[in-house]
mmCIF file of C-alpha atoms in Angstrom:
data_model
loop_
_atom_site.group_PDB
_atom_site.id
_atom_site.type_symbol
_atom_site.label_atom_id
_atom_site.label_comp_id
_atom_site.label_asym_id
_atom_site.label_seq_id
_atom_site.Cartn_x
_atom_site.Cartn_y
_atom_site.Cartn_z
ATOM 1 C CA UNK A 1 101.608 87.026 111.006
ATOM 2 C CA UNK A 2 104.475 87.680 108.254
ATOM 3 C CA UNK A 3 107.294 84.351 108.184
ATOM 4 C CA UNK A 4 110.390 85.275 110.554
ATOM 5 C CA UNK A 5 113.108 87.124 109.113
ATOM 6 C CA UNK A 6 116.534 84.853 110.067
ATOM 7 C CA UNK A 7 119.067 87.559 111.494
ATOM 8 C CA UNK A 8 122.658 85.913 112.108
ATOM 9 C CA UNK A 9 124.866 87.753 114.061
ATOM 10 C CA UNK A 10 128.207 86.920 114.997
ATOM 11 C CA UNK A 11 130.052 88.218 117.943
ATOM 12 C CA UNK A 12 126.668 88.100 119.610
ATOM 13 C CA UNK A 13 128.039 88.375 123.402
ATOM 14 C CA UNK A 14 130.457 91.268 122.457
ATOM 15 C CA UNK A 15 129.635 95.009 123.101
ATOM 16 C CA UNK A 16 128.299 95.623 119.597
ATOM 17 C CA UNK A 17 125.918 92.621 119.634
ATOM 18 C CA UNK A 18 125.005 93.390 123.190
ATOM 19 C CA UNK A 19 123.712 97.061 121.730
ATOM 20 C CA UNK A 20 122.711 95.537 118.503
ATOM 21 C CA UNK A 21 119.957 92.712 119.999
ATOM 22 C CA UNK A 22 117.050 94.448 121.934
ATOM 23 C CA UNK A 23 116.862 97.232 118.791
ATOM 24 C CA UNK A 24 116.326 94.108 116.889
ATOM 25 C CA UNK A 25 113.930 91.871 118.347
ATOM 26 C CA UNK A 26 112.137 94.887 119.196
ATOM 27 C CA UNK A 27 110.633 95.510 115.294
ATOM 28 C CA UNK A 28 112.891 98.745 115.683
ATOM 29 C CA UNK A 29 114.777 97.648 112.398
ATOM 30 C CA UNK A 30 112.233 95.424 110.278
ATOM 31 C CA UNK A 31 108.965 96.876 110.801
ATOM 32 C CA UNK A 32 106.355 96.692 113.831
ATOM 33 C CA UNK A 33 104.810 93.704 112.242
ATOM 34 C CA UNK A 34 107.816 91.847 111.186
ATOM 35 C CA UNK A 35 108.896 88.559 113.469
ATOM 36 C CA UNK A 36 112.567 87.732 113.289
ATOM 37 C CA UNK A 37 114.333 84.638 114.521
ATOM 38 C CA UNK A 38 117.366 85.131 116.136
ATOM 39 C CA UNK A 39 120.759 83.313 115.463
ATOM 40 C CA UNK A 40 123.211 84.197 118.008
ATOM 41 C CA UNK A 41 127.085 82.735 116.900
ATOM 42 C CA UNK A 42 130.623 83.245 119.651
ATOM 43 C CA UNK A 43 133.174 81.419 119.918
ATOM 44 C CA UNK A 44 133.167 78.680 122.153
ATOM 45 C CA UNK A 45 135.037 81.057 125.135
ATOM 46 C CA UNK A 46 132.122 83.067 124.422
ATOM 47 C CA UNK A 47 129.819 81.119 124.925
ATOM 48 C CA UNK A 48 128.853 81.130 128.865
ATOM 49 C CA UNK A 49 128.335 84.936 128.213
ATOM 50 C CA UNK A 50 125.725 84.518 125.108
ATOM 51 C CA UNK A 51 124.253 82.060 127.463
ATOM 52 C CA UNK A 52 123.316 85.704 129.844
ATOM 53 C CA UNK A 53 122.436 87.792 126.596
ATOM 54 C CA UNK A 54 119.850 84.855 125.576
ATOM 55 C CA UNK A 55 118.429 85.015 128.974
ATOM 56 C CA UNK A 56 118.194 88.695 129.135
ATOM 57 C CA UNK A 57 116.333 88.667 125.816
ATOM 58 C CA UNK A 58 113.763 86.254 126.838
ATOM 59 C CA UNK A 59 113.069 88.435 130.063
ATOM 60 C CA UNK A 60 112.550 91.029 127.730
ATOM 61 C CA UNK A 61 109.516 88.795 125.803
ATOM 62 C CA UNK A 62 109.498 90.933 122.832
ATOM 63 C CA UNK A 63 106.345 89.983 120.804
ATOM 64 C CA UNK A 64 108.227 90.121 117.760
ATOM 65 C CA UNK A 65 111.195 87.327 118.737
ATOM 66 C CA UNK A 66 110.186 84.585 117.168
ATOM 67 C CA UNK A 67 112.784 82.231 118.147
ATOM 68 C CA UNK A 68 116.866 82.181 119.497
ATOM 69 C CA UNK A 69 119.220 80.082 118.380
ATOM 70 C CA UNK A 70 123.139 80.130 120.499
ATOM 71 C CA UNK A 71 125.955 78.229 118.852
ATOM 72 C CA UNK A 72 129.290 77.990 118.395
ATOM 73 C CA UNK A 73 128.622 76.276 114.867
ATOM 74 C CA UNK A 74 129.250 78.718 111.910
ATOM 75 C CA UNK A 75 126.770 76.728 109.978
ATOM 76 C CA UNK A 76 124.188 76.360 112.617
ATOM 77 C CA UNK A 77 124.161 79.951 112.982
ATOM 78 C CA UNK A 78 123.778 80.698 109.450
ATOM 79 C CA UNK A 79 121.005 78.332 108.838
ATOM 80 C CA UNK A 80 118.796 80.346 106.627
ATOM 81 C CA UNK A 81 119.867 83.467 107.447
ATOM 82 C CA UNK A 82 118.522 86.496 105.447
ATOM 83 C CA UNK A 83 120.684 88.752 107.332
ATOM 84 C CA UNK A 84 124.011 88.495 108.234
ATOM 85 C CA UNK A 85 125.892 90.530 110.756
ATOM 86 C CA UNK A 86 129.417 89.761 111.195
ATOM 87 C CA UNK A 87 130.137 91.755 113.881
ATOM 88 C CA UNK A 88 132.729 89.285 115.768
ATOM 89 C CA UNK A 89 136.765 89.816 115.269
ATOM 90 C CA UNK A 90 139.413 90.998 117.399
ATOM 91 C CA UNK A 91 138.948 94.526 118.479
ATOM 92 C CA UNK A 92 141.175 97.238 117.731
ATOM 93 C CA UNK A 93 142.924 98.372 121.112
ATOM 94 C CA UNK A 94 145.237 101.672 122.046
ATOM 95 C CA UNK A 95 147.874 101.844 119.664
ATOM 96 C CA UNK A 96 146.843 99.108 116.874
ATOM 97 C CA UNK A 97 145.502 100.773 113.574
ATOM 98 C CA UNK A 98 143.585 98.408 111.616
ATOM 99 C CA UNK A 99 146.310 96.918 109.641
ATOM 100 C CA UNK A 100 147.443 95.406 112.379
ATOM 101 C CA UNK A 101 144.128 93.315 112.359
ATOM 102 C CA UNK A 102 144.572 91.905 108.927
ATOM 103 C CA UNK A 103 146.257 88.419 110.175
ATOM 104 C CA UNK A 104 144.478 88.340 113.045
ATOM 105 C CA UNK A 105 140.856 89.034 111.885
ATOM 106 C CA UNK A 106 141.208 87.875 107.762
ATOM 107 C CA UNK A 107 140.869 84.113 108.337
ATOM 108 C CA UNK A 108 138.328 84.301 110.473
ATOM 109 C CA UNK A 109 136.390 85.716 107.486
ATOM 110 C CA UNK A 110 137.206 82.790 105.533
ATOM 111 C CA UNK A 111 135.206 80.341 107.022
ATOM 112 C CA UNK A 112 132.348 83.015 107.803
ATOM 113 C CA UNK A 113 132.079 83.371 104.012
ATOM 114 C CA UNK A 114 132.376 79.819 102.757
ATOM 115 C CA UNK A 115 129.469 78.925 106.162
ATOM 116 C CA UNK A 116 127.178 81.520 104.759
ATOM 117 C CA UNK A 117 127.491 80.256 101.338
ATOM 118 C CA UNK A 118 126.776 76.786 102.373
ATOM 119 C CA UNK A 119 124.117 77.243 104.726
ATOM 120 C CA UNK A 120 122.047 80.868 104.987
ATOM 121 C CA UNK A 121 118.983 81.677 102.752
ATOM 122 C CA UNK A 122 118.915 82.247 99.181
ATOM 123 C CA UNK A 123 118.412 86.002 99.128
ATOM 124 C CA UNK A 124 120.846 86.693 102.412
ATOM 125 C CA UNK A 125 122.557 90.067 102.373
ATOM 126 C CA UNK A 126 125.364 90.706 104.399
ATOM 127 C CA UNK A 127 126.843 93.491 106.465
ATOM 128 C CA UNK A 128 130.387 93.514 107.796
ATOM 129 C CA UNK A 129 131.118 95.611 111.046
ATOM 130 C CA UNK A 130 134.247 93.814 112.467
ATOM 131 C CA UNK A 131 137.286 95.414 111.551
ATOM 132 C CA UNK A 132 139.226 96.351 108.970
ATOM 133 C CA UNK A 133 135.502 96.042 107.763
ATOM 134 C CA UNK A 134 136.041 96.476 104.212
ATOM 135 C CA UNK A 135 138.739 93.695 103.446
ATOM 136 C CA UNK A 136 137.175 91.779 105.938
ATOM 137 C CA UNK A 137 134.321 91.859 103.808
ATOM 138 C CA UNK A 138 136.195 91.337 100.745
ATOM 139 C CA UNK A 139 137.571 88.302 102.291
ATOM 140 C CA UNK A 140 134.064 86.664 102.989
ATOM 141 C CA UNK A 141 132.847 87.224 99.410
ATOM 142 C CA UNK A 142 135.165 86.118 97.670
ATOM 143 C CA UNK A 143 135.208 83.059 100.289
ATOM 144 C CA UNK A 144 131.070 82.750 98.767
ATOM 145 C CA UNK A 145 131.503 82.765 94.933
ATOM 146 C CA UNK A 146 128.048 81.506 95.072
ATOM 147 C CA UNK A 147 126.491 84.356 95.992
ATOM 148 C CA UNK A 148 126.124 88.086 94.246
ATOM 149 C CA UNK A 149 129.003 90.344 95.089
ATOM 150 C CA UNK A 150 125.723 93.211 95.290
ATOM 151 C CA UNK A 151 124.541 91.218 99.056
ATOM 152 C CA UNK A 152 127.959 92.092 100.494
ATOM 153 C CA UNK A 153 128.289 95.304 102.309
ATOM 154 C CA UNK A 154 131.158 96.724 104.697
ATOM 155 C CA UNK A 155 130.157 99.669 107.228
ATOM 156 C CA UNK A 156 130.747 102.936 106.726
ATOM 157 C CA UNK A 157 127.761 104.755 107.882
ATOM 158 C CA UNK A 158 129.326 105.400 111.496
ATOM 159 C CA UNK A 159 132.063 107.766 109.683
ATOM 160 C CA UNK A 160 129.445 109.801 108.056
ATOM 161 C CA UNK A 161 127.262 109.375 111.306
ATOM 162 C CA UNK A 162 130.461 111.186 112.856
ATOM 163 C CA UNK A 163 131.349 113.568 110.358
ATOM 164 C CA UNK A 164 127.317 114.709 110.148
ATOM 165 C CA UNK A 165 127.794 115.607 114.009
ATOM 166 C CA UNK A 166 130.772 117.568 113.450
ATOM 167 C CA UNK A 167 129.241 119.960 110.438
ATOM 168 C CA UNK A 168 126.540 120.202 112.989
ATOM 169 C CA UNK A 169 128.315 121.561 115.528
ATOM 170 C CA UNK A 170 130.706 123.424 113.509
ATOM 171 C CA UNK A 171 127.625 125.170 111.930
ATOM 172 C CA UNK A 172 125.439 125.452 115.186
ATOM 173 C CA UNK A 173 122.354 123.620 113.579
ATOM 174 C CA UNK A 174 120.943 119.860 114.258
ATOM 175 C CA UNK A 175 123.100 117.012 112.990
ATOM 176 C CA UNK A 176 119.608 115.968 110.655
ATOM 177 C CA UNK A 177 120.210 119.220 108.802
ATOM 178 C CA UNK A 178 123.480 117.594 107.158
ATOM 179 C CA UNK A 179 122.653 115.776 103.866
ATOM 180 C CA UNK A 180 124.089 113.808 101.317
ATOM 181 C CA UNK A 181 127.541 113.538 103.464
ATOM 182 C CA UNK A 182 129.709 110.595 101.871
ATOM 183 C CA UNK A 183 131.973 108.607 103.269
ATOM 184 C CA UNK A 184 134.758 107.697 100.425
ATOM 185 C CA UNK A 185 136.694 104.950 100.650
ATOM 186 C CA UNK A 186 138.041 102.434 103.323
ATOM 187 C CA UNK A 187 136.885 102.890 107.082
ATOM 188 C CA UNK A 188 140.130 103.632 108.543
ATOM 189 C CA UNK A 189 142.497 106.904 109.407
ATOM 190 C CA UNK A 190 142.986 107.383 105.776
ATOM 191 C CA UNK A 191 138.792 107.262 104.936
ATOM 192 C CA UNK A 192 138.115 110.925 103.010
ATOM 193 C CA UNK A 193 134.100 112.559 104.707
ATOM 194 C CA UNK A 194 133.306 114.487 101.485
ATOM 195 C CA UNK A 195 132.654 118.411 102.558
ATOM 196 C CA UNK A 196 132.865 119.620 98.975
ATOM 197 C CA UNK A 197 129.227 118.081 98.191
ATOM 198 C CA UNK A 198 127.843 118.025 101.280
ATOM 199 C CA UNK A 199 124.428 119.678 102.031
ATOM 200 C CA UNK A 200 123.239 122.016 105.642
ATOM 201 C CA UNK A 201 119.781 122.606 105.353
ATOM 202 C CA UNK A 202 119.701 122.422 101.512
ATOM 203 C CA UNK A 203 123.354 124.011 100.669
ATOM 204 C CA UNK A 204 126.526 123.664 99.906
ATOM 205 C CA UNK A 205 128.003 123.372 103.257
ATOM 206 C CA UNK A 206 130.720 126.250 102.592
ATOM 207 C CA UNK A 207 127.900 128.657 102.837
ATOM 208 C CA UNK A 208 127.338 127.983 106.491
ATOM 209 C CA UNK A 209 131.091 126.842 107.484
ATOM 210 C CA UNK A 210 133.154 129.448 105.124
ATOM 211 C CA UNK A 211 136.234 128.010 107.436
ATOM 212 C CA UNK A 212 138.541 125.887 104.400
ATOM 213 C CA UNK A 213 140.908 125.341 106.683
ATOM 214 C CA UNK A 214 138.962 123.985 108.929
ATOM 215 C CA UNK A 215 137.549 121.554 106.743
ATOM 216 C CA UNK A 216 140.387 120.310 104.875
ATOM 217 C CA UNK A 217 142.123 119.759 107.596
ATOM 218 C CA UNK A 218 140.376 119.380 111.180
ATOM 219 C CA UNK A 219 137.640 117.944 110.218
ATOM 220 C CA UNK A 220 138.982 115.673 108.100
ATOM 221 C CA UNK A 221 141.595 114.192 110.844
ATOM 222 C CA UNK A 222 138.917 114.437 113.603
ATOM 223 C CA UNK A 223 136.756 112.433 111.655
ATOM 224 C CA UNK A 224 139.704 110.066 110.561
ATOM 225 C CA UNK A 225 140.968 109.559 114.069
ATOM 226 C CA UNK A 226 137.415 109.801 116.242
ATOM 227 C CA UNK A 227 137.795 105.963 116.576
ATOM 228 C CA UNK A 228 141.097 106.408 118.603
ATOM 229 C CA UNK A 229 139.989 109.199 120.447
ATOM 230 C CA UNK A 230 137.140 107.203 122.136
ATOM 231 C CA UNK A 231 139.404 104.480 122.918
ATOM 232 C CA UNK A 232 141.657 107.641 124.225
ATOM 233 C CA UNK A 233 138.585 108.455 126.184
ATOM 234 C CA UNK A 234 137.403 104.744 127.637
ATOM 235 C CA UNK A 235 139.422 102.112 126.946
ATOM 236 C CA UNK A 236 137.471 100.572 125.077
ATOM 237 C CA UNK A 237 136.330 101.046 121.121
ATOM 238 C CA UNK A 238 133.566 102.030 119.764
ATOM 239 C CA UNK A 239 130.205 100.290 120.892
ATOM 240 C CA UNK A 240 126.574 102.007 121.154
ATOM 241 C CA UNK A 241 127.558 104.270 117.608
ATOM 242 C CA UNK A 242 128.773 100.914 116.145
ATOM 243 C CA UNK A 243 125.888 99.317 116.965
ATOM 244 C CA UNK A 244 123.596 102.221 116.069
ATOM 245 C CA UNK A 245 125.215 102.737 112.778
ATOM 246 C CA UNK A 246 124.737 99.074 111.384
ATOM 247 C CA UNK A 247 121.141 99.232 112.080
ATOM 248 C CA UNK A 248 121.103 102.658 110.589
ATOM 249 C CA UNK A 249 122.717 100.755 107.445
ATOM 250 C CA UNK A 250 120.565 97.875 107.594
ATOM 251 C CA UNK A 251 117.071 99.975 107.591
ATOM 252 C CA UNK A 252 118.964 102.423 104.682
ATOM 253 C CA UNK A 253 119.316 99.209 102.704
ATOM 254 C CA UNK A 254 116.117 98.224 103.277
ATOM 255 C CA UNK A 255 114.377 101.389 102.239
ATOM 256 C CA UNK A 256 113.969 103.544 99.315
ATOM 257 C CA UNK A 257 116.604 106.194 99.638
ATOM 258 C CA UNK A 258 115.167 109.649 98.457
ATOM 259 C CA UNK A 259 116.131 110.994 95.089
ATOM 260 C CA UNK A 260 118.207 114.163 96.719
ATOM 261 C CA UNK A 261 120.019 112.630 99.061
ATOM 262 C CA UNK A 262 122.220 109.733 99.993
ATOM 263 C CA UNK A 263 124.444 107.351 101.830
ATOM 264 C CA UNK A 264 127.482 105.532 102.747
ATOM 265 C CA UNK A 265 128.455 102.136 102.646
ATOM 266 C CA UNK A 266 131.158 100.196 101.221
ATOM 267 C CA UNK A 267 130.140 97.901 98.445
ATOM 268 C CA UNK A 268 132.055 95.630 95.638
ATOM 269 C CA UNK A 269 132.998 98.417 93.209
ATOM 270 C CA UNK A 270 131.992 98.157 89.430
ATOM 271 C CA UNK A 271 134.462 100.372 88.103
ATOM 272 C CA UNK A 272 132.832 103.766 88.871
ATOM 273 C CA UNK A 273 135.107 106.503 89.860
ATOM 274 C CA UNK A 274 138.109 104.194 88.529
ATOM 275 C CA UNK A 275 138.159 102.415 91.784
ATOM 276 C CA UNK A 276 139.016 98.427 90.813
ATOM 277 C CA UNK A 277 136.252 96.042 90.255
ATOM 278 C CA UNK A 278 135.524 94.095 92.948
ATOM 279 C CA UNK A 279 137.389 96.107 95.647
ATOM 280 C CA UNK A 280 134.798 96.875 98.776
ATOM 281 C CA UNK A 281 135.063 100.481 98.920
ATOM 282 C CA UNK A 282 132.732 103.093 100.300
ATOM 283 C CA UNK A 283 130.856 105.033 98.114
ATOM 284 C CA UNK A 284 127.564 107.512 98.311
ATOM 285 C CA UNK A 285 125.178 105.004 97.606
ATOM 286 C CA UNK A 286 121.581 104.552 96.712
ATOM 287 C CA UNK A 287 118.808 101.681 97.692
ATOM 288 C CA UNK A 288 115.945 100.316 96.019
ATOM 289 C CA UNK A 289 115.058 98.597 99.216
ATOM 290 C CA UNK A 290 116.607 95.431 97.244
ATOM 291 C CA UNK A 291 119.853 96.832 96.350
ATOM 292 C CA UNK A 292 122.680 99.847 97.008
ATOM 293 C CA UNK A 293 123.514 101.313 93.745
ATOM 294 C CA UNK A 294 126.664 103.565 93.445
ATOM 295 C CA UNK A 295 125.339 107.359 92.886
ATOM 296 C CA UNK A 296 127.168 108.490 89.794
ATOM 297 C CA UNK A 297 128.450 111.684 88.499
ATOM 298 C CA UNK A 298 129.725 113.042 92.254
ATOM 299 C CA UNK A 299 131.674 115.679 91.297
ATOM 300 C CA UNK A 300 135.442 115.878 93.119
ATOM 301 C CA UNK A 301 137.967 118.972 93.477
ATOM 302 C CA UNK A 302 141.634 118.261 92.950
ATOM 303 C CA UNK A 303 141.516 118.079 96.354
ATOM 304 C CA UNK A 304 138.788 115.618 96.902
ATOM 305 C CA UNK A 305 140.028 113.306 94.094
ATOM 306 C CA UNK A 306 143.855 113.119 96.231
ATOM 307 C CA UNK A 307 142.062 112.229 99.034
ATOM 308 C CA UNK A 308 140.317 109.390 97.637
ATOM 309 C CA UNK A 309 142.863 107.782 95.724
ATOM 310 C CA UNK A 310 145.158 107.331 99.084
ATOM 311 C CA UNK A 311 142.648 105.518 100.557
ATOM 312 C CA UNK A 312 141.933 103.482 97.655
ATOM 313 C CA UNK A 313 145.506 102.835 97.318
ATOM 314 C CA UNK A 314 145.415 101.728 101.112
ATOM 315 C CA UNK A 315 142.357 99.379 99.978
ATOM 316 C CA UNK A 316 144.631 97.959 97.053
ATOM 317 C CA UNK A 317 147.284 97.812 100.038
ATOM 318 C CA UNK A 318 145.231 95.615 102.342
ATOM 319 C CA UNK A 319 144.125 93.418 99.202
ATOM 320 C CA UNK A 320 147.896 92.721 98.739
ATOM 321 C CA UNK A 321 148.443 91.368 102.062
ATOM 322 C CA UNK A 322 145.461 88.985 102.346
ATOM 323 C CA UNK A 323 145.912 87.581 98.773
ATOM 324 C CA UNK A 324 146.615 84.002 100.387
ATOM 325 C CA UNK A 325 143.032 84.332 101.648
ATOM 326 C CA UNK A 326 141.513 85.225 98.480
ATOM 327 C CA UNK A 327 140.670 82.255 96.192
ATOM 328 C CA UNK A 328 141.522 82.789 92.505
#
C-alpha cells in the first residue's frame, strides 16, 4: 500500500466540496491504488454541517480513505498537505461580478497562504477555485514566499470546459472532439476562450463553424457570462462543473499532457506573451506531471491579442486594489 496523499480542502461543507469529496476518496483523481487522507477545513458556522459530510463519507467506506480530519484550524487542516484546494470564500450571488468579492474574499487568502506555508508538506501544490480565483490566488502566494510561485494555480479549466461544449454544439459533433481550446486570461466576464487556435476533430475550428460573427461575438459573451446565466437559471452558482473542473485540473496537472494538445489554467506568469511577472493569469499550459509550463509561440490575430490585453489589464486592475494584502 502506497503512503496517503494529504488533500486539504477548504470550504469542505459548501456545494463545491460537497461534489468535490466522494470523486476523491474514491481513487477517481489519484489513481485506483493511491490512499489519500482527508483534511476537511470551514469555518466555525460551518462546522455542524462538515460534521454530516464526514459522516456521509464514512458510510460510504471507500477503501482508498485513509483517514478524515474536520477543523476549523487553518493549520490543522494544512498539516502536511500535498494538495491544497481552496475552495471556501464568499460566493458570487445575482448581480455581484467578481470585483465585488475582492474585500470580501482577499483576506481570507491571507492567512490561507501564510497557514500553508507554515504547516502543509514540502512539495504541496495548490489550486484556487474560490473566487475572483486568480487574485485570490495571487494573494495566497505571495502570503507563502516560502514556497515556488510554479505550486500555485488558479482555475480556469471550467471556462474552457464551457467554451468546448459550445463549439460542440455549434458544430454538431461531441464536446471531446474540441482540442487545444485556451482559456486566456482572468476567470471573469472579461476572460478571452481562444477560437482562432482551437482544434474540431484535428482543424482549425473555422472549417467546421465558418460563422465569424458568431464567434467573435456570441460565443465569446456566452462563454464570458455562462456563470451568471446559471445563477439566472437556479439561484445558486456554479457547483457540480466547479467541482468537476478542479478535479479535471488536478488529474491534468498530474499527468503528462500530450505533445498536440493542451490546457488551461492560470499560473504565476514569467513574462511570456508580455503579461507581468508574477501576475496569475491563464494561459494554454503544459504538464510534466510535476509542473504546468506555459505553451509558447500561440499565435494571436489583432483580434485575439485586444482581447487578451483587457483582461490582463483587469488582472493588473484587481492587483491594484489588493496591494495592502500583498507583502513587498
Amino acid at each position: 500500500m502506497k503512503t496517503p496523499i494529504v488533500v486539504s480542502i477548504t470550504g469542505a461543507a459548501g456545494q463545491i466540496g460537497y461534489s468535490l469529496l466522494p470523486r476523491i476518496a474514491s481513487g477517481l483523481v489519484f489513481g485506483s491504488d493511491q490512499p489519500v487522507s482527508l483534511r476537511l477545513i470551514e469555518i466555525e458556522p460551518g462546522m455542524k454541517a462538515l460534521a454530516g459530510v464526514v459522516m456521509e463519507l464514512n458510510d460510504c467506506a471507500f477503501p482508498l480513505l485513509e483517514s478524515i480530519e474536520a477543523t476549523s484550524d487553518l493549520d490543522t487542516g494544512f498539516d502536511g498537505a500535498n494538495w491544497a484546494l481552496l475552495v471556501g470564500s464568499v460566493p458570487r450571488k445575482a448581480g455581484m461580478e467578481r470585483k465585488d468579492l475582492l474585500g470580501i474574499n482577499g483576506k481570507i487568502f491571507v492567512g490561507q497562504g501564510q497557514a500553508i506555508e507554515r504547516s502543509a508538506a514540502d512539495d504541496v501544490r495548490v489550486l484556487v477555485v474560490g473566487n475572483p480565483c486568480n487574485t485570490n490566488c495571487l494573494i495566497a502566494m505571495k502570503n507563502a514566499p516560502g514556497i515556488p510561485a510554479e505550486r500555485w494555480h488558479a482555475m480556469t479549466r471550467l471556462d474552457e470546459n464551457r467554451a468546448k461544449s459550445a463549439l460542440a454544439e455549434k458544430a454538431g459533433c461531441h464536446n471531446r472532439d474540441v482540442t487545444r481550446l485556451a482559456i486566456w486570461g482572468n476567470h471573469s466576464s472579461t476572460l478571452y476562450p481562444d477560437f482562432e487556435n482551437a482544434l474540431i476533430n484535428g482543424e482549425p475550428v473555422s472549417k467546421s463553424i465558418p460563422d465569424t460573427a458568431w464567434l467573435e461575438g456570441d460565443f465569446i459573451k456566452n462563454v464570458q457570462q455562462r456563470g451568471a446565466a446559471i445563477i439566472a437559471a437556479r439561484g445558486l452558482s456554479s457547483a457540480a462543473s466547479a467541482a468537476h473542473a478542479a478535479l479535471d485540473t488536478v488529474m491534468t496537472l498530474n499527468s503528462v499532457t500530450p505533445a498536440d494538445d493542451w490546457h488551461s489554467v492560470a499560473v504565476a506568469s514569467d513574462g511570456s506573451y508580455g503579461v507581468e511577472e508574477g501576475l496569475v493569469c491563464s494561459f494554454p499550459t503544459r504538464s510534466n506531471s510535476h509542473k504546468a509550463s506555459i505553451v509558447q509561440g500561440v499565435p494571436m490575430s489583432e483580434f485575439g491579442k485586444s482581447k487578451f490585453q483587457l483582461t490582463v489589464n483587469e488582472l493588473l486592475e484587481e492587483k491594484s486594489m489588493v496591494s495592502d494584502l500583498l507583502p513587498k
